[in-house]
XYZ file of C-alpha atoms in Angstrom:
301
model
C -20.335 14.433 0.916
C -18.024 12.132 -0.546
C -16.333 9.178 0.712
C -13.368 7.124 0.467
C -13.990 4.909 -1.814
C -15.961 7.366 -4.130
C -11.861 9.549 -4.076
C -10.249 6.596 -4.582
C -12.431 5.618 -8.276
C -11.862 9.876 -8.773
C -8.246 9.251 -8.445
C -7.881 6.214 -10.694
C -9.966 7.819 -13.379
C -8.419 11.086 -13.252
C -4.602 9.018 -13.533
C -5.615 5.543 -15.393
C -4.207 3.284 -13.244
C -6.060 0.718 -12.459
C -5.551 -0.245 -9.105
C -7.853 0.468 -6.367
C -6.444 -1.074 -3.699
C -2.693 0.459 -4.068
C -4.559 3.739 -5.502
C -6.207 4.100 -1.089
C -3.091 2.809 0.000
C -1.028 5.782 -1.653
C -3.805 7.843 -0.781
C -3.396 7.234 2.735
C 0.472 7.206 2.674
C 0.832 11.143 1.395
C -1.725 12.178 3.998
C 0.901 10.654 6.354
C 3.641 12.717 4.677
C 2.179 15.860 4.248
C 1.065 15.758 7.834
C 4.383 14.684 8.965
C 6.458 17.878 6.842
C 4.031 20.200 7.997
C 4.059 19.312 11.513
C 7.051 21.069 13.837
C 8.646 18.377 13.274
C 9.018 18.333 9.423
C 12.009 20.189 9.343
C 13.973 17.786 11.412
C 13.678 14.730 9.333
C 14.785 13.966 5.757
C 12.359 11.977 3.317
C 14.468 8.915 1.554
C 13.824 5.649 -0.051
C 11.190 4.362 -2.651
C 8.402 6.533 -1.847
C 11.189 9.145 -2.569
C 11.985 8.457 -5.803
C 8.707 8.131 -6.724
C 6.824 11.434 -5.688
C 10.003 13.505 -6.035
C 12.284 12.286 -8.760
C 10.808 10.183 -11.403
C 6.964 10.124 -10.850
C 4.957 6.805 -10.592
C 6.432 4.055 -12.361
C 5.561 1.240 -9.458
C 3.853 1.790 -5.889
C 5.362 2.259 -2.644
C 3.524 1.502 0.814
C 6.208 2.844 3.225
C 7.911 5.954 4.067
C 11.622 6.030 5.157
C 12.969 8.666 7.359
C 16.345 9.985 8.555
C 16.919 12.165 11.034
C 18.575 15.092 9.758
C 20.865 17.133 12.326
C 23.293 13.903 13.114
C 25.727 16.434 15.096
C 23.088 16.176 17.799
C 24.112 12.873 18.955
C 27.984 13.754 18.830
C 29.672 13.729 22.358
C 27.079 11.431 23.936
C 27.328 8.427 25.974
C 25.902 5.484 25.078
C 23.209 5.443 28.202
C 22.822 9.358 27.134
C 22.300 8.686 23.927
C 19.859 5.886 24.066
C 17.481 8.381 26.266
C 17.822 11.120 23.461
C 17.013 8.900 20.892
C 13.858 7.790 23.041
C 13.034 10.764 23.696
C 13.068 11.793 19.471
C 10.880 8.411 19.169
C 8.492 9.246 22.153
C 7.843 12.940 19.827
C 8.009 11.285 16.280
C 5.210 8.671 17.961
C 3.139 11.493 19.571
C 2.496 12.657 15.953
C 1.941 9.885 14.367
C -0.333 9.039 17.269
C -2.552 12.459 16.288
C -2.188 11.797 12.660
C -3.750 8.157 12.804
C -6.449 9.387 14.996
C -7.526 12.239 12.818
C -7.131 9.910 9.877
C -9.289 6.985 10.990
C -6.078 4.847 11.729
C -4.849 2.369 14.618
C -1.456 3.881 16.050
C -0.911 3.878 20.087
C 2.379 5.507 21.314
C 3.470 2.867 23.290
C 7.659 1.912 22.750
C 5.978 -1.654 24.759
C 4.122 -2.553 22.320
C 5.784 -4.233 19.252
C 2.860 -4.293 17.374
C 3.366 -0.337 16.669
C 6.608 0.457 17.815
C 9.594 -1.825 17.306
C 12.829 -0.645 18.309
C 16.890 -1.971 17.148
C 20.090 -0.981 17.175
C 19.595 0.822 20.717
C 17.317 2.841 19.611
C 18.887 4.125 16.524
C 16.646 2.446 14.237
C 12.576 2.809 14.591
C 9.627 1.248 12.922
C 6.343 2.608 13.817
C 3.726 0.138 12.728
C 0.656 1.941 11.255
C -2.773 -0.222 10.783
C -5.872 0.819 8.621
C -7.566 -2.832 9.088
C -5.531 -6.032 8.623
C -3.592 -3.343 6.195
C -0.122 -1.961 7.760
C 1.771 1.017 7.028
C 5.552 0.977 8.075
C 7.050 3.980 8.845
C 11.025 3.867 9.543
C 13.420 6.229 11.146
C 16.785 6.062 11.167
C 17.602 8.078 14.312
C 21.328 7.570 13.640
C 23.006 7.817 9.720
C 25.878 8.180 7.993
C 25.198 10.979 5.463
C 27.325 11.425 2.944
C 26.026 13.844 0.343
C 24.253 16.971 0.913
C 20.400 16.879 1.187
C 17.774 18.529 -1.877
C 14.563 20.444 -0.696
C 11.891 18.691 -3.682
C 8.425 18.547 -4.184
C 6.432 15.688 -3.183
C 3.498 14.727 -5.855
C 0.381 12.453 -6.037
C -1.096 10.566 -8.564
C -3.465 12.941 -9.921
C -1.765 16.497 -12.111
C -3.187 19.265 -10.145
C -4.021 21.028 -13.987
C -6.374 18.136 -14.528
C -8.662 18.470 -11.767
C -11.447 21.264 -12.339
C -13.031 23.919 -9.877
C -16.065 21.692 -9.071
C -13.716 18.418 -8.545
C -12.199 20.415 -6.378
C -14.841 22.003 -3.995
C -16.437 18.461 -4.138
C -13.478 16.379 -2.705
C -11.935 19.187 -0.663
C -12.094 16.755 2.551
C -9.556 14.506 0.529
C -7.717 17.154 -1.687
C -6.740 18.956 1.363
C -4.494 16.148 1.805
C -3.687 14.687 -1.761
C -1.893 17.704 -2.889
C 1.797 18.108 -3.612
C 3.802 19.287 -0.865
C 7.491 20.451 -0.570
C 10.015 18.340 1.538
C 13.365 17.893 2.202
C 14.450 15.031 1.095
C 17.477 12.727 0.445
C 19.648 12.970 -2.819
C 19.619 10.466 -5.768
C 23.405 9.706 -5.112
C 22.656 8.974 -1.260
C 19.042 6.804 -2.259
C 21.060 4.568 -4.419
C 23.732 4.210 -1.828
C 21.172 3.262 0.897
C 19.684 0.738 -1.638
C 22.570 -1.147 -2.394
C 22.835 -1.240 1.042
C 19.070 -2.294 1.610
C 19.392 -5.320 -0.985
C 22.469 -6.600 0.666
C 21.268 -6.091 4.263
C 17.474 -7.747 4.382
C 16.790 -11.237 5.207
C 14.856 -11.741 1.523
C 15.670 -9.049 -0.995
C 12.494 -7.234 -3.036
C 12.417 -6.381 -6.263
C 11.426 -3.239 -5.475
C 14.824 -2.075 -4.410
C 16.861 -3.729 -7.741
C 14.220 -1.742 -9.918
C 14.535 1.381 -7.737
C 18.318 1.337 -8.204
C 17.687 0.015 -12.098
C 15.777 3.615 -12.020
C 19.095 5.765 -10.449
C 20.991 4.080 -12.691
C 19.072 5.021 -16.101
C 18.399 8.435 -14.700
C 22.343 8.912 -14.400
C 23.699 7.718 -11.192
C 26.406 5.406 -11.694
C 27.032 2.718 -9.000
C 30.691 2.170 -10.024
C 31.280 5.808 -9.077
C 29.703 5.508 -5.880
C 31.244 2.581 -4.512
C 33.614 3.791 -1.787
C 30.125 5.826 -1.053
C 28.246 2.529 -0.758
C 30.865 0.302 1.417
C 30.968 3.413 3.877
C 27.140 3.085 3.971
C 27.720 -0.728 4.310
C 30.691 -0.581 7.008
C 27.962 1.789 8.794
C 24.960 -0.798 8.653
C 27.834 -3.791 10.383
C 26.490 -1.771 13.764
C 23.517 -4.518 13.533
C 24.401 -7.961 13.806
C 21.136 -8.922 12.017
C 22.876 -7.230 9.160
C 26.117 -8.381 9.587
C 24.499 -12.470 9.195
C 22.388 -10.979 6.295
C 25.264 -9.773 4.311
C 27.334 -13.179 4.465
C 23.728 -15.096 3.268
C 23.280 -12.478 0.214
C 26.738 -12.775 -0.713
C 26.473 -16.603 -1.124
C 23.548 -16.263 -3.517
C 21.269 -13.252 -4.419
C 18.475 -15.655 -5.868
C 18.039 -12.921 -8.574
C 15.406 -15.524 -10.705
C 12.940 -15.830 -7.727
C 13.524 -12.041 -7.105
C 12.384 -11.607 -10.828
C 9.765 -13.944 -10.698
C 8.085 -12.245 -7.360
C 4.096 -12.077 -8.129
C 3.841 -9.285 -5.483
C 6.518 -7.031 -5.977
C 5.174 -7.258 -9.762
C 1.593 -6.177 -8.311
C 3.477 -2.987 -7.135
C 4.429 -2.023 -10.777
C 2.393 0.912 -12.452
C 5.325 0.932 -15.747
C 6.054 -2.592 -16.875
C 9.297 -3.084 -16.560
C 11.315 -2.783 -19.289
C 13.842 -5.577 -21.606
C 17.040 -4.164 -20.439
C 15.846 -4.368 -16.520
C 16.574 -7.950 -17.099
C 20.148 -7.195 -18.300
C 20.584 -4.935 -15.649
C 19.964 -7.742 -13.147
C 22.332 -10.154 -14.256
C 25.032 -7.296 -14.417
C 24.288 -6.405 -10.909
C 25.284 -9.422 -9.402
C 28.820 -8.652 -10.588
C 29.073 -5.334 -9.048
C 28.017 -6.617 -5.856
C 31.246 -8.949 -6.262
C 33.134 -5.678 -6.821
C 31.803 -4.141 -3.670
C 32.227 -7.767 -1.357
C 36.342 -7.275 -1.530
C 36.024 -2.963 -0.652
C 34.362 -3.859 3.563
């Protein structure tokens, strides 16, 4: 019987990239999807961010080792107090955690359900915003909910892909590795739109403490594949006026608008490491532009 590791060299043979390490992290990551779509629950989230845009819109051009989650049926919290509405949402986390609980267990992963515990639950924004903390090792995997969102455009139902093209992998690779294919196979999810990712990125670079490159690239990505930021800006200060809930955010948004420190964001070693594509001459360009737009969107919240 096969192991791990002996997958993981199948994986990067069968899709030449040469990276191991992300290869068992990504590995790992859709196992967490698929179970988490397939589950009871899987119809009651939506699938967003990075990890979005790469195994449902645009393939593999860099790794992601996160998932991002919103919960889908936001009428649900209409109406409710704020002491009723904090034991809802704990309630959602207490069932999102219970799963996740199974999942690392059956997967060889440290998760406890325990909303105590920081190191695997940490809660904000009265409980509207989750991140359940996911360890293989020293190794984490964050998973984040948003519990409450402003959704603006209407959600896609997409297929979710791995590394490997299913017509590449013959009858005996596939009896062999069943343990690991069973997981590492395209699955179908419901997922955020391109127009509402790029939204929520904007948002994401102008929100965190220390912006990734990651995000710039991902929206670099949008943009080439058609969505235009300028045409979604009243979409993106909505999203912004939204995130002002969190005063974390709120500080974070004066700092970025002082400086975005887009040379050290270029010059980031380990987002680089995350590439599969290098990226390309006019990503540069697009950089410097996007500085200005941000400008554009400061005088709109």
């Amino acid at each position: 019987m096969p192991d791990l590791s002996e997958f993981v060299g199948f994986v990067v043979e069968k899709s030449g990239v040469r990276k191991p390490s992300l290869v068992e992290k990504d590995i790992l990551i859709h196992r967490i999807l698929k179970e988490i779509v397939s589950s009871q629950l899987g119809d009651k989230y939506l699938f967003k961010g990075g990890s979005c845009l790469v195994k449902c819109y645009f393939g593999y051009y860099r790794f992601s080792v996160d998932l991002d989650f919103t919960w889908i049926d936001q009428s649900r919290w209409n109406g409710l107090g704020k002491k009723r509405l904090r034991r809802e949402l704990l309630k959602e986390t207490e069932n999102f955690a219970s799963l996740l609980e199974r999942i690392a267990k059956e997967a060889g992963i440290d998760f406890r359900n325990d909303v105590s515990d920081k190191n695997y639950i940490e809660i904000g924004g009265g409980n509207r915003m989750v991140t359940f903390k996911l360890w293989k090792n020293s190794e984490l995997v964050k998973i984040q909910v948003n519990f409450v969102e402003k959704i603006i455009f209407n959600h896609e139902k997409r297929i979710a892909r791995t590394l490997i093209d299913e017509n590449k992998i013959f009858e005996e690779e596939r009896i062999y590795f069943d343990e690991f294919l069973r997981f590492y196979t395209p699955v179908e999810v419901l997922v955020y739109s391109k127009e509402e990712i790029l939204c929520e990125k904007v948002r994401a670079i102008l929100t965190r403490r220390a912006q990734k490159l990651r995000d710039f690239y991902d929206v670099f990505m949008l943009e080439k594949h058609g969505v235009n930021i300028e045409e979604l800006r009243d979409d993106i200060v909505e999203k912004i006026r939204a995130a002002m809930y969190f005063q974390k955010y709120r500080k974070n948004i004066e700092k970025n608008m002082e400086s975005l420190a887009i040379e050290k964001i270029l010059d980031d070693p380990l987002e680089r490491e995350m590439f599969i594509t290098r990226p390309p001459v006019e990503f540069d360009e697009f950089m410097r532009k996007f500085e200005k737009v941000v400008r554009r969107l400061e005088r709109r919240y």
